[in-house]
PDB file of C-alpha atoms in Angstrom:
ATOM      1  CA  UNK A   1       0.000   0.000   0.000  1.00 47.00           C
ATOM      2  CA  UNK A   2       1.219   3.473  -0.858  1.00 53.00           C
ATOM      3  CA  UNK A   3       1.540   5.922   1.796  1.00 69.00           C
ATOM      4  CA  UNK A   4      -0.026   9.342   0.177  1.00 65.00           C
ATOM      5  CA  UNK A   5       2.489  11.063   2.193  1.00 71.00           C
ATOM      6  CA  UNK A   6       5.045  10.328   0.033  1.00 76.00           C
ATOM      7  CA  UNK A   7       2.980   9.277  -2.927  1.00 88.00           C
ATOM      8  CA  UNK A   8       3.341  11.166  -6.566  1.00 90.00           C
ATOM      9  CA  UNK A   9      -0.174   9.716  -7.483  1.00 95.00           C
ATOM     10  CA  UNK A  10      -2.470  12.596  -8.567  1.00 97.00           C
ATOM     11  CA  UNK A  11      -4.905  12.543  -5.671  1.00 97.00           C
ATOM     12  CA  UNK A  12      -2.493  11.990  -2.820  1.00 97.00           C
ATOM     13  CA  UNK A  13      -0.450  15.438  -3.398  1.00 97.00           C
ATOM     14  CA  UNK A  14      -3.914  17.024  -3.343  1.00 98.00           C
ATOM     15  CA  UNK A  15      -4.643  15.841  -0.464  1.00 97.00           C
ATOM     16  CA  UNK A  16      -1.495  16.683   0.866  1.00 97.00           C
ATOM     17  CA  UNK A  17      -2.003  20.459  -0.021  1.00 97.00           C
ATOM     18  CA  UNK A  18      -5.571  20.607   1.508  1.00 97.00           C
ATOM     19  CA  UNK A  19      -3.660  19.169   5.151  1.00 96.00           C
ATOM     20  CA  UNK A  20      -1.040  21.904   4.619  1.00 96.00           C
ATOM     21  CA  UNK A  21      -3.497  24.560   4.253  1.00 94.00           C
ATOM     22  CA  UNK A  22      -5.254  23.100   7.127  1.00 92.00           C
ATOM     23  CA  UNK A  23      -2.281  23.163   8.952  1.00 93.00           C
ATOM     24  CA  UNK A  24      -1.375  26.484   8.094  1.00 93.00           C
ATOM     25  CA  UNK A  25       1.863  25.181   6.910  1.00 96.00           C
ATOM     26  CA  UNK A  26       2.545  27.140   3.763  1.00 96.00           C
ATOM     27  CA  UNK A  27       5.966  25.724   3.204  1.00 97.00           C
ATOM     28  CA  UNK A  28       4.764  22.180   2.637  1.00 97.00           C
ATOM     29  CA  UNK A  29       1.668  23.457   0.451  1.00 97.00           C
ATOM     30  CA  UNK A  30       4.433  25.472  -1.316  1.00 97.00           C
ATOM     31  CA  UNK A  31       6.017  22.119  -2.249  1.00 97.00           C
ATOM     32  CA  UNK A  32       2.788  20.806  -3.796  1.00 98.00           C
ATOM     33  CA  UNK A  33       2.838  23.566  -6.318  1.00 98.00           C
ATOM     34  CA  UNK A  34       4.507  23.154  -9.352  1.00 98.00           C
ATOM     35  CA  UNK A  35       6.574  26.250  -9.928  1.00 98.00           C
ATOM     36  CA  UNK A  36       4.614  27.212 -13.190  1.00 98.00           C
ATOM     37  CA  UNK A  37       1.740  27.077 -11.278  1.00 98.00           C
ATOM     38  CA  UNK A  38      -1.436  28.671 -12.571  1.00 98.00           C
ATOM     39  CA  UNK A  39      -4.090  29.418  -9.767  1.00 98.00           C
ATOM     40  CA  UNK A  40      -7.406  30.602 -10.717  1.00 98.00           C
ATOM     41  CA  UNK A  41      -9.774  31.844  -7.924  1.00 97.00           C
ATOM     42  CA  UNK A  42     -13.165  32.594  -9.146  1.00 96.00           C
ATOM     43  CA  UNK A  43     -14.259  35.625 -10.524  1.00 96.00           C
ATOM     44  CA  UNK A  44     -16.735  37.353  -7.929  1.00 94.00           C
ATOM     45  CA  UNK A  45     -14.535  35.616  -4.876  1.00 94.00           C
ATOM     46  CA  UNK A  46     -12.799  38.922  -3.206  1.00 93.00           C
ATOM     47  CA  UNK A  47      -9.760  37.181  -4.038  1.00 95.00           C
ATOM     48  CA  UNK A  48     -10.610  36.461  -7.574  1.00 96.00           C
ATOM     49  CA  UNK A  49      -7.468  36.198 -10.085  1.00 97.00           C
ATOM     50  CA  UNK A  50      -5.088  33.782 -11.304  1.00 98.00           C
ATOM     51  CA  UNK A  51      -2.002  33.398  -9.678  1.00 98.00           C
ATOM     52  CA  UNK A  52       1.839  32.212 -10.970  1.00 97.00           C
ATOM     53  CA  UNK A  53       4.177  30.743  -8.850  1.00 97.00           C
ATOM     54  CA  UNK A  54       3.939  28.835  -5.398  1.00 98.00           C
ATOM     55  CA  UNK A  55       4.772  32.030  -3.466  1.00 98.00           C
ATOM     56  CA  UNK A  56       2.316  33.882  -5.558  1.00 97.00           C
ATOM     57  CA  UNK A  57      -0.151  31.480  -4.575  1.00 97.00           C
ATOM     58  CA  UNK A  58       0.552  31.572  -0.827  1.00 96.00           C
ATOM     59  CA  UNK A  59       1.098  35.155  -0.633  1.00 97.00           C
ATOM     60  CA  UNK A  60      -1.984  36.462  -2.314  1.00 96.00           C
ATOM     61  CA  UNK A  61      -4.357  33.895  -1.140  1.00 96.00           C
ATOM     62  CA  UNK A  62      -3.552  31.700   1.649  1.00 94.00           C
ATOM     63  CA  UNK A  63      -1.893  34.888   3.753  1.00 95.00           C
ATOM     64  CA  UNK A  64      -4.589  37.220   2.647  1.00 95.00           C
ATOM     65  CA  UNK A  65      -7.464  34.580   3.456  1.00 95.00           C
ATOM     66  CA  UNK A  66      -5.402  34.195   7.002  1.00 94.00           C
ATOM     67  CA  UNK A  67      -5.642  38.172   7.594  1.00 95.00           C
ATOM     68  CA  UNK A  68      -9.174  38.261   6.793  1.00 95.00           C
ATOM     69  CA  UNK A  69     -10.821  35.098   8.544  1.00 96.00           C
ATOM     70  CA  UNK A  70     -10.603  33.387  11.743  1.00 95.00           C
ATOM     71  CA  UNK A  71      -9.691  29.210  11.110  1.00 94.00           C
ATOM     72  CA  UNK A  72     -10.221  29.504   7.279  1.00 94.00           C
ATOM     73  CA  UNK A  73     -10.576  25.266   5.781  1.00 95.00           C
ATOM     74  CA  UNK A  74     -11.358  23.743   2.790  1.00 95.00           C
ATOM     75  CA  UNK A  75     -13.165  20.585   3.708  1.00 95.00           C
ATOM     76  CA  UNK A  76     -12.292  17.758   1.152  1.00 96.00           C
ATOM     77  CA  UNK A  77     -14.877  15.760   1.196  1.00 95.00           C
ATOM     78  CA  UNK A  78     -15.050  13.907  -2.251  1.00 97.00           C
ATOM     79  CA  UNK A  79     -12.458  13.008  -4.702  1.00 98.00           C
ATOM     80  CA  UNK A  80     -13.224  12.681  -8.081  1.00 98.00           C
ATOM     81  CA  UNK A  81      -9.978  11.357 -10.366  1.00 98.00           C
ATOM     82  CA  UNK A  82      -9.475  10.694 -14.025  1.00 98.00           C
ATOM     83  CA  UNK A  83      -5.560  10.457 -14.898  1.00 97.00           C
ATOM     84  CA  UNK A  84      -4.250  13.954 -13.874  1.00 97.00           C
ATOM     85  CA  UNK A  85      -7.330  15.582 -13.253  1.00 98.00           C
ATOM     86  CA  UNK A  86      -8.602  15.707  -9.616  1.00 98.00           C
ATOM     87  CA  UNK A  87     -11.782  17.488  -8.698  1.00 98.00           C
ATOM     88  CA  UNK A  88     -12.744  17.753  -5.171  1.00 98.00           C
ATOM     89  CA  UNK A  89     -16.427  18.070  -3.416  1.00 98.00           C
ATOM     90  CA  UNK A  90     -15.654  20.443  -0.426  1.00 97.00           C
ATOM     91  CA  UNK A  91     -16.692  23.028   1.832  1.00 97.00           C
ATOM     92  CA  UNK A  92     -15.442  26.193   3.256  1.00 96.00           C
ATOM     93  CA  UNK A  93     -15.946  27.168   6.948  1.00 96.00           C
ATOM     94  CA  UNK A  94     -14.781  30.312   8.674  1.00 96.00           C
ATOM     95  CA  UNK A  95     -15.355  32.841  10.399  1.00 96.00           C
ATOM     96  CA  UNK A  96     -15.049  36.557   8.952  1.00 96.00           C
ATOM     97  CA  UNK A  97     -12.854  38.825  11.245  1.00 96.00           C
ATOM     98  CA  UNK A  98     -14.251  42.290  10.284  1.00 95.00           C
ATOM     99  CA  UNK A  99     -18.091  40.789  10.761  1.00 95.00           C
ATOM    100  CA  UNK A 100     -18.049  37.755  13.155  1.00 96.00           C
ATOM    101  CA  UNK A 101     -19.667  36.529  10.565  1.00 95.00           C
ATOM    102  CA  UNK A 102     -19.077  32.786   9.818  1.00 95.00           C
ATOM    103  CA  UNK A 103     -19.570  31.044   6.336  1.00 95.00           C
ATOM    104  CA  UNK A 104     -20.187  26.796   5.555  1.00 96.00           C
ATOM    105  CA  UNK A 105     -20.489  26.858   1.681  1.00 96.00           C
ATOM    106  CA  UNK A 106     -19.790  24.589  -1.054  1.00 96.00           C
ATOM    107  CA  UNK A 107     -17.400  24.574  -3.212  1.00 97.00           C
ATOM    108  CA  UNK A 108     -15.795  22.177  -6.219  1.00 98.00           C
ATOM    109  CA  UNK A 109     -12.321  22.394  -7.047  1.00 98.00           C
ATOM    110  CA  UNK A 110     -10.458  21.262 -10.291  1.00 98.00           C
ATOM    111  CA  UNK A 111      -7.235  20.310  -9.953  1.00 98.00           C
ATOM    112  CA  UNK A 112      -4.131  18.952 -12.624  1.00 98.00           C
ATOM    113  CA  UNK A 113      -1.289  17.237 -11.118  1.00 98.00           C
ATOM    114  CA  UNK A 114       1.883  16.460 -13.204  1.00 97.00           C
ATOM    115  CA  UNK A 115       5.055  15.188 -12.228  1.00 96.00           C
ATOM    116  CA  UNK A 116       3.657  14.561  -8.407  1.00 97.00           C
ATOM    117  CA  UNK A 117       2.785  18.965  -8.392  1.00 98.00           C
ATOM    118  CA  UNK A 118       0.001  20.601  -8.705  1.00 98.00           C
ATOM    119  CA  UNK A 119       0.210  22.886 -12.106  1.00 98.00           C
ATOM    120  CA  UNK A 120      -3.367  23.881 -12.373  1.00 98.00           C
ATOM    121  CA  UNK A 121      -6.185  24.727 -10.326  1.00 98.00           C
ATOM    122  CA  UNK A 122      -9.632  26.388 -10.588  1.00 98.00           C
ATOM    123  CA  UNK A 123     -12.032  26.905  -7.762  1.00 98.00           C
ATOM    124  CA  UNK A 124     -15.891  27.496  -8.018  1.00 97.00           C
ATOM    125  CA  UNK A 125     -17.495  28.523  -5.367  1.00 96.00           C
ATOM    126  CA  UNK A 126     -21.191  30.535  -4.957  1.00 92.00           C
ATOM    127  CA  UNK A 127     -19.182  33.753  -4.067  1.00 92.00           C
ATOM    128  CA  UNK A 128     -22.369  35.390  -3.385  1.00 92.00           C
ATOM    129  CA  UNK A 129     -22.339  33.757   0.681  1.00 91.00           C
ATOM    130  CA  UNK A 130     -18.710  34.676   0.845  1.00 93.00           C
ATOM    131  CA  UNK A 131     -19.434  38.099   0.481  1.00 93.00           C
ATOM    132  CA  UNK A 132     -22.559  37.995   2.592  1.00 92.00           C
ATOM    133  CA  UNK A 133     -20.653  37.097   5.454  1.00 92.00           C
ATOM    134  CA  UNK A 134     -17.916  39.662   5.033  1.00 92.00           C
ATOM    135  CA  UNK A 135     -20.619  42.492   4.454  1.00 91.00           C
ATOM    136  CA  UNK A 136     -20.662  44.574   7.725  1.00 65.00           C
ATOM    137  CA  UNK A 137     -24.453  43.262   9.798  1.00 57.00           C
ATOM    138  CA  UNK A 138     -25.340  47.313  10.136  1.00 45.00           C
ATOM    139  CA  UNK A 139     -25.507  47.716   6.574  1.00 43.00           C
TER     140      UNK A 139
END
């Protein structure tokens, strides 16, 4: 049995970025990330853009997400693989620190993993409850 610590297969270093992020550890997501890496968040997200390099990626959204909310996750809760693409069923949860508001929402994200790194990914998300729950309560 292959331990997806270690393991190059497709899914496993997905997985091992969404325990990273979990973790906060944004050296060892880093090292998920291919360094060609194109990162798409969705347009209407308030981080929306694509992003180029793994420091790129950590710097403009796992940092900025970290400023903004309180325990931040994406939930994997479903993998979905077909050679190099990975799409996973998950959820966001956090709390937003300008509001106190918290969110739970869905969310689907597309992966591509070559080479054991990630060199793609796209998120889709309804942006609309993201943006509820950062919109001040006495407006």
């Amino acid at each position: 049995m292959t331990d997806f610590a270690t393991s190059s297969a497709p899914a496993d270093v997905v997985r091992r970025q969404y325990l990273a992020s979990a973790a906060g550890d944004l050296e060892a997501l880093r090292a998920t990330l291919a360094p060609d890496v194109e990162w798409t968040e969705m347009a209407g997200f308030p981080l929306a853009g694509t992003y180029r390099t793994p420091e790129g990626v950590t710097s403009n959204v796992m940092e900025r997400l970290a400023a903004d909310w309180d325990d931040w996750t994406a939930h994997d809760d479903s993998y979905i693989v077909d050679g190099e693409n990975v799409v996973v069923l998950a959820r966001y949860t956090a709390t937003n620190k300008a509001t106190g508001e918290p969110i739970h929402v869905r969310v689907a994200h597309h992966f591509v993993v070559r080479g054991g790194l990630i060199v793609r990914f796209e998120q889709f998300v309804d942006t609309a409850k993201v943006r509820e729950a950062m919109a001040s309560s006495a407006a």
